[in-house]
Coordinates of C-alpha atoms in Angstrom, one line a residue:
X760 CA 131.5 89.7 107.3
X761 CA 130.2 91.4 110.1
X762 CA 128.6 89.6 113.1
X763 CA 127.3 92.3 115.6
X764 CA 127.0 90.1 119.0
X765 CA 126.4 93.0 121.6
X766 CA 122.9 93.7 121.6
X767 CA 122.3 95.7 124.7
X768 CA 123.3 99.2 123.9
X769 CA 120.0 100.7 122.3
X770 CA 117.4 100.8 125.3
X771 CA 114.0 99.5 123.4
X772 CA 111.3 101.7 123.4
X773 CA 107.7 101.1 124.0
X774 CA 106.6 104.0 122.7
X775 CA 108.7 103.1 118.9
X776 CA 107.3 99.8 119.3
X777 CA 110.5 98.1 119.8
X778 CA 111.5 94.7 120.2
X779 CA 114.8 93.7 119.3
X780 CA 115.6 90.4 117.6
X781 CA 118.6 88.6 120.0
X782 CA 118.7 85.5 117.8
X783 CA 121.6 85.4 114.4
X784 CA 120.4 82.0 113.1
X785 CA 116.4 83.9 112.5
X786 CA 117.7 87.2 111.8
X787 CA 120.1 85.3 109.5
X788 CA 117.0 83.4 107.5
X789 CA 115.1 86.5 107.5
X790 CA 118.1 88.4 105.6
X791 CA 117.4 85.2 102.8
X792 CA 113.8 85.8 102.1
X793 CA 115.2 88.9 99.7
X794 CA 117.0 86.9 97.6
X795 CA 113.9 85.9 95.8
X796 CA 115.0 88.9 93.5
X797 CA 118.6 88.8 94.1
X798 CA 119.7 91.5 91.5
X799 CA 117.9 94.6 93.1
X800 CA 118.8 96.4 96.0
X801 CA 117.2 96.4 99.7
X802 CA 115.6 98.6 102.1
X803 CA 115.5 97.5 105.5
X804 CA 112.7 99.4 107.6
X805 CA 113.6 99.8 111.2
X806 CA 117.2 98.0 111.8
X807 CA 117.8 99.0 115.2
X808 CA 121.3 97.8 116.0
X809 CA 121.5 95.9 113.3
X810 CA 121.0 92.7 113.7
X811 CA 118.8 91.8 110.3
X812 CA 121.3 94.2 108.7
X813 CA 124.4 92.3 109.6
X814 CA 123.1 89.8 107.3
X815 CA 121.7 91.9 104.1
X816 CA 125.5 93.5 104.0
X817 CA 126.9 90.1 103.2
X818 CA 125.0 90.1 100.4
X819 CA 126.8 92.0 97.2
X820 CA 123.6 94.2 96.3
X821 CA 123.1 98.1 97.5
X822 CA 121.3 98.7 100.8
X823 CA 119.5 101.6 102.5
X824 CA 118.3 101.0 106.1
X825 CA 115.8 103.9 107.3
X826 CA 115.9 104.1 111.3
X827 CA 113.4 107.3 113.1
X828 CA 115.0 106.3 116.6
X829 CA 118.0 108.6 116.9
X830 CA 119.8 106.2 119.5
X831 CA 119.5 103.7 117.4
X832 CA 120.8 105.8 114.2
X833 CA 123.9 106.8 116.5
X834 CA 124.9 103.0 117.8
X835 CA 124.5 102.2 114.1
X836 CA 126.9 105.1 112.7
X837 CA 129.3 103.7 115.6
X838 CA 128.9 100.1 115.1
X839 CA 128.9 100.6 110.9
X840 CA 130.9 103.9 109.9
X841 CA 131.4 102.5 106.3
X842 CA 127.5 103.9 106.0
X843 CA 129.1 107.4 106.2
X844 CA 131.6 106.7 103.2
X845 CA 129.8 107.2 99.7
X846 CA 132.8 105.2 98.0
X847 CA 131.2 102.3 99.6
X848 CA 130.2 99.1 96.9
X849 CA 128.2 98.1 96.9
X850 CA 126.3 101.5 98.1
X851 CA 125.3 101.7 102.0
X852 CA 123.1 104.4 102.9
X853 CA 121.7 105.0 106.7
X854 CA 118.8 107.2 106.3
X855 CA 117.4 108.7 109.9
X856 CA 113.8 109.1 109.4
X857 CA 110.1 107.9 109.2
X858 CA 109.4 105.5 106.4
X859 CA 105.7 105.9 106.2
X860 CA 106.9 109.9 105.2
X861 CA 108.9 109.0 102.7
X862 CA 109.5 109.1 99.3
X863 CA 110.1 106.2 97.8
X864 CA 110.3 106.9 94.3
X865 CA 113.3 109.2 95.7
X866 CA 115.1 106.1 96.8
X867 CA 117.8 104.1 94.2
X868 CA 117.4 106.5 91.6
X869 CA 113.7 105.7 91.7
X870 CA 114.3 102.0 90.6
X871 CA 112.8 98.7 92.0
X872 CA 114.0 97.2 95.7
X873 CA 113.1 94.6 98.3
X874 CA 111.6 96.1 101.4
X875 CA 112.5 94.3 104.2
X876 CA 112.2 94.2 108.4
X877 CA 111.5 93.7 111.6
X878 CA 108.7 96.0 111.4
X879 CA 106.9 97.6 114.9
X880 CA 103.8 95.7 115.8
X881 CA 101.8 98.9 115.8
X882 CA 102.4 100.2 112.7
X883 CA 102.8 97.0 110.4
X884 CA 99.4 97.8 108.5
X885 CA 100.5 101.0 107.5
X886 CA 103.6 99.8 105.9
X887 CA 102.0 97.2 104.2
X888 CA 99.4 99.8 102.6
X889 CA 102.4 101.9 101.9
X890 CA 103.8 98.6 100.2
X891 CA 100.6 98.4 97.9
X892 CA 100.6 102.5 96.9
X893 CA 104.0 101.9 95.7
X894 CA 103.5 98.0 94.0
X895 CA 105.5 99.2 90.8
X896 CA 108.8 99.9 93.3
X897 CA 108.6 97.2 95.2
X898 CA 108.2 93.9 93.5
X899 CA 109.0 91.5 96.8
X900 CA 108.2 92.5 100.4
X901 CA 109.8 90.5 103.3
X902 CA 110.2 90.7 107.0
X903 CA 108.6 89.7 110.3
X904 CA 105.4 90.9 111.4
X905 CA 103.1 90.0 114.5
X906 CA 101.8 86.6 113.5
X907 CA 98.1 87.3 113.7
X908 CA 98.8 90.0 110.7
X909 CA 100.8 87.4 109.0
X910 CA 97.8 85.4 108.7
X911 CA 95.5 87.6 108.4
X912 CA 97.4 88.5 105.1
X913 CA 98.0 85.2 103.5
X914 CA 93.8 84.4 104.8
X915 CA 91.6 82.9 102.2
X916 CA 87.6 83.3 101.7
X917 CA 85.5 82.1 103.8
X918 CA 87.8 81.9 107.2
X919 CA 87.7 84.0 110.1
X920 CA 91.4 85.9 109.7
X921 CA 90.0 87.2 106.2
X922 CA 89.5 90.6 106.0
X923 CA 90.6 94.2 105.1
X924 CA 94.4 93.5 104.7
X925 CA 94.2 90.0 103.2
X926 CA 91.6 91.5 100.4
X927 CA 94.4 94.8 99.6
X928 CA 97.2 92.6 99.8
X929 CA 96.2 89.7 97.7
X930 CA 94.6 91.6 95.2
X931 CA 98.4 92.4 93.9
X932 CA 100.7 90.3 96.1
X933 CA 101.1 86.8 96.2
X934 CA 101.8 86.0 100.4
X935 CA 103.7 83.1 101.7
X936 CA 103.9 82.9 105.4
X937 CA 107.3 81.4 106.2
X938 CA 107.8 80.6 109.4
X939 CA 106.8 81.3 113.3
X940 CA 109.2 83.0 115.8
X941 CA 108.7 82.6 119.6
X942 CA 109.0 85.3 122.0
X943 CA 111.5 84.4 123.6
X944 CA 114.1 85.6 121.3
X945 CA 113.6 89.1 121.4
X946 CA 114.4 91.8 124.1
X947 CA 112.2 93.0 125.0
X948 CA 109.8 89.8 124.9
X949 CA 106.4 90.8 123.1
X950 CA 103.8 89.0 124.4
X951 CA 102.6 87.3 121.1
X952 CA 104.2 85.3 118.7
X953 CA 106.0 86.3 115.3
X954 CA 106.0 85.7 111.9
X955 CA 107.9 86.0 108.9
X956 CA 106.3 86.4 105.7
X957 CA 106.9 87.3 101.5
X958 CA 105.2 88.9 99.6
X959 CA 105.5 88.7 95.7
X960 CA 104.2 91.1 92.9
X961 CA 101.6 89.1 91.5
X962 CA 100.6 89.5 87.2
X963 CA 98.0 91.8 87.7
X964 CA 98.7 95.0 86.4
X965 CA 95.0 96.4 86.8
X966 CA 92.2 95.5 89.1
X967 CA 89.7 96.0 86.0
X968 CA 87.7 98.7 88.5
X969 CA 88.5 102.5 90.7
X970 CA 91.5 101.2 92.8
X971 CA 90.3 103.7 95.5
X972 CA 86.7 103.1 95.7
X973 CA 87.9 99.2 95.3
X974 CA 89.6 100.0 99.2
X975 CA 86.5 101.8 100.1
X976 CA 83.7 99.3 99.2
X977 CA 86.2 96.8 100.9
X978 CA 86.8 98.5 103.8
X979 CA 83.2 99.2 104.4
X980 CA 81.9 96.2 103.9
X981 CA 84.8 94.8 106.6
X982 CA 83.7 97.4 109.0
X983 CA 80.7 95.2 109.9
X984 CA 81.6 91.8 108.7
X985 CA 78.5 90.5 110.2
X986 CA 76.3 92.1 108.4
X987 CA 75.3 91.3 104.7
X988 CA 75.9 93.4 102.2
X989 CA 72.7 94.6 101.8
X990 CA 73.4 96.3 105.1
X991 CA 76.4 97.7 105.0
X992 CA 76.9 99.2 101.5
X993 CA 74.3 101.5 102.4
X994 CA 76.9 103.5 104.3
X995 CA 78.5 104.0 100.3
X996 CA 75.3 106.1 99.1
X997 CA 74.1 109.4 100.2
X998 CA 70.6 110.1 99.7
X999 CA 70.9 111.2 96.3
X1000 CA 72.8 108.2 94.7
X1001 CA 71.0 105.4 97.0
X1002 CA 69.6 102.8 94.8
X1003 CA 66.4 101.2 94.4
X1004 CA 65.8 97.8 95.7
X1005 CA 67.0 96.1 92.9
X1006 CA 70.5 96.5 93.2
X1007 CA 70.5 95.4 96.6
X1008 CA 68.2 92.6 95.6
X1009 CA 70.6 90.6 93.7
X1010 CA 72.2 87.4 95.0
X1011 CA 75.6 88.8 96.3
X1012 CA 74.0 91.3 98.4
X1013 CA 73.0 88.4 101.1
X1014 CA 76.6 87.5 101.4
X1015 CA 79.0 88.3 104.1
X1016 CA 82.3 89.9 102.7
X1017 CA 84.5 87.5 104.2
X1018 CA 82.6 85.0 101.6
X1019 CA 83.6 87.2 98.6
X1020 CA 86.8 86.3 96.5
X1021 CA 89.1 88.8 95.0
X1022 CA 87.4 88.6 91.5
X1023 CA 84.0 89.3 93.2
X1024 CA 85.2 92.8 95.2
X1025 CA 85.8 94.1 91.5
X1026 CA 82.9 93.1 90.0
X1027 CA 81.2 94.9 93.5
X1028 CA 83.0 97.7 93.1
X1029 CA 82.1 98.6 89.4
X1030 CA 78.9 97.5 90.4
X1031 CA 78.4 100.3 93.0
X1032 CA 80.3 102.6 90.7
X1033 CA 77.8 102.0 88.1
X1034 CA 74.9 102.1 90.2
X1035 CA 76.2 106.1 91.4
X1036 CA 76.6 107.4 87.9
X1037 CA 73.4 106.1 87.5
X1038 CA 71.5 107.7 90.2
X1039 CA 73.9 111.2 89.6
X1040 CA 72.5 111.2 86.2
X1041 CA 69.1 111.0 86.8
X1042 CA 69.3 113.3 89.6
X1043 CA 70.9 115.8 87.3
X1044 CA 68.3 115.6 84.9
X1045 CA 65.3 115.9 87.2
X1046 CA 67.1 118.8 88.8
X1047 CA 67.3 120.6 84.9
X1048 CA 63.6 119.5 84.2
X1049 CA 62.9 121.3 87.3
X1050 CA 64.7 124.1 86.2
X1051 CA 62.8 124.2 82.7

């Protein structure tokens, strides 16, 4: 086992968005949300000096930790040397670097893994879109999180914390949000509360419409949540797709998009992807009559 109980020797950085978890019991509970799927091996994003990781050695499983602060990559090559010897088992790797520039499908011989962390406030979104660009590597997604994003992601229709993230993630994650953390345990103190969340791969293995236009409509339509949709899925057409009035005259176009459920984004989005080729097409053949 090994308990690391000195946790002053990285200096946190603002800039890296660092706050250091001080507590063992939480950094010991968040090390258990991975064993959801306990035969496949972890990456830890962000370990710092290892407190979370402390924990996900215990467990007899391989683990890579990727760290992009190089202080914090040296205290942990100090404080863990065994992540220098390949002969570990199971495998320990320390990878210096920035997660949201790497490879994934380079990691564990390009098989599943739990990713799990304390992730930096600032760039949580990211990783979670990350997460959902590589869904068939990463079956279960835990860690802690700022706890505004935490429910923002497990949001349902029709409440105020829906939006943009809870629409991407849902759509192929199921989310639990498992407990609150309080300031107070970290150094140095962040001046909101945390959260620690899973997510799990969910049965859908396609959205039944364009993935990426999917994000677009959705993020669009977020853009000016207080608008209908009539309004803002204008932005989606230029002026040689824009459709007559009665696309945006059916029912759905006077809701808000925080009113819209999964299901109802894809049936949007083929119906704005159907409305395009539509308007291309005729375009394209009043453009050869013109010709003729």
């Amino acid at each position: 086992m090994y308990i690391c109980t000195q946790m002053k020797q990285v200096r946190p950085k603002k800039n890296l968005g660092q706050h250091f978890l001080t507590d063992l019991n939480i950094a010991s509970a968040i090390a258990d949300t991975v064993d959801a799927y306990p035969d496949i091996p972890v990456l830890e994003v962000g370990p710092g000096m290892g407190v979370l990781t402390q924990f996900l050695m215990q467990k007899p499983r391989p683990l890579s930790v990727v760290e992009i602060d190089r202080e914090s990559v040296a205290y942990l090559t100090e404080r863990y040397p065994f992540f220098l010897r390949s002969v570990e088992k199971p495998p320990r790797l320390l990878i210096e670097g920035d997660f949201l520039r790497m490879d994934l499908h380079q990691l564990f011989n390009g098989k599943p893994f739990v990713l799990t962390g304390n992730y930096p406030y600032d760039i949580s979104s990211q990783i979670f879109f990350k997460v959902i660009d590589n869904k068939d590597l990463i079956p279960c997604c835990t860690g802690m999180i700022q706890r505004e994003v935490a429910q923002r992601m497990e949001a349902k229709p029709g409440t105020k914390a829906y939006g943009i993230l809870s629409v991407l993630i849902q759509a192929w994650y199921d989310v639990e949000y498992l407990f609150t953390v309080d300031e107070n345990v970290f150094n140095p103190p962040p001046k909101v509360k945390s959260a620690v969340i899973r997510m799990t791969r969910n049965k859908v293995q396609d959205l039944g419409c364009d993935e990426k236009l999917f994000r677009r409509v959705v993020k669009t339509v977020f853009n000016q949540r207080r608008k209908m949709l009539r309004v803002s899925l204008r932005q989606l057409f230029t002026k040689d797709t824009m459709p007559d009035s009665s696309f945006f005259g059916q029912d759905i176009m006077t809701m808000r998009p925080e009113q819209l459920t999964i299901p109802q984004f894809v049936e949007l989005t083929n119906s704005v992807k159907l409305t395009v080729e539509k308007q291309e097409a005729r375009s394209k053949r009043q453009e050869n009559s013109t010709i003729i």
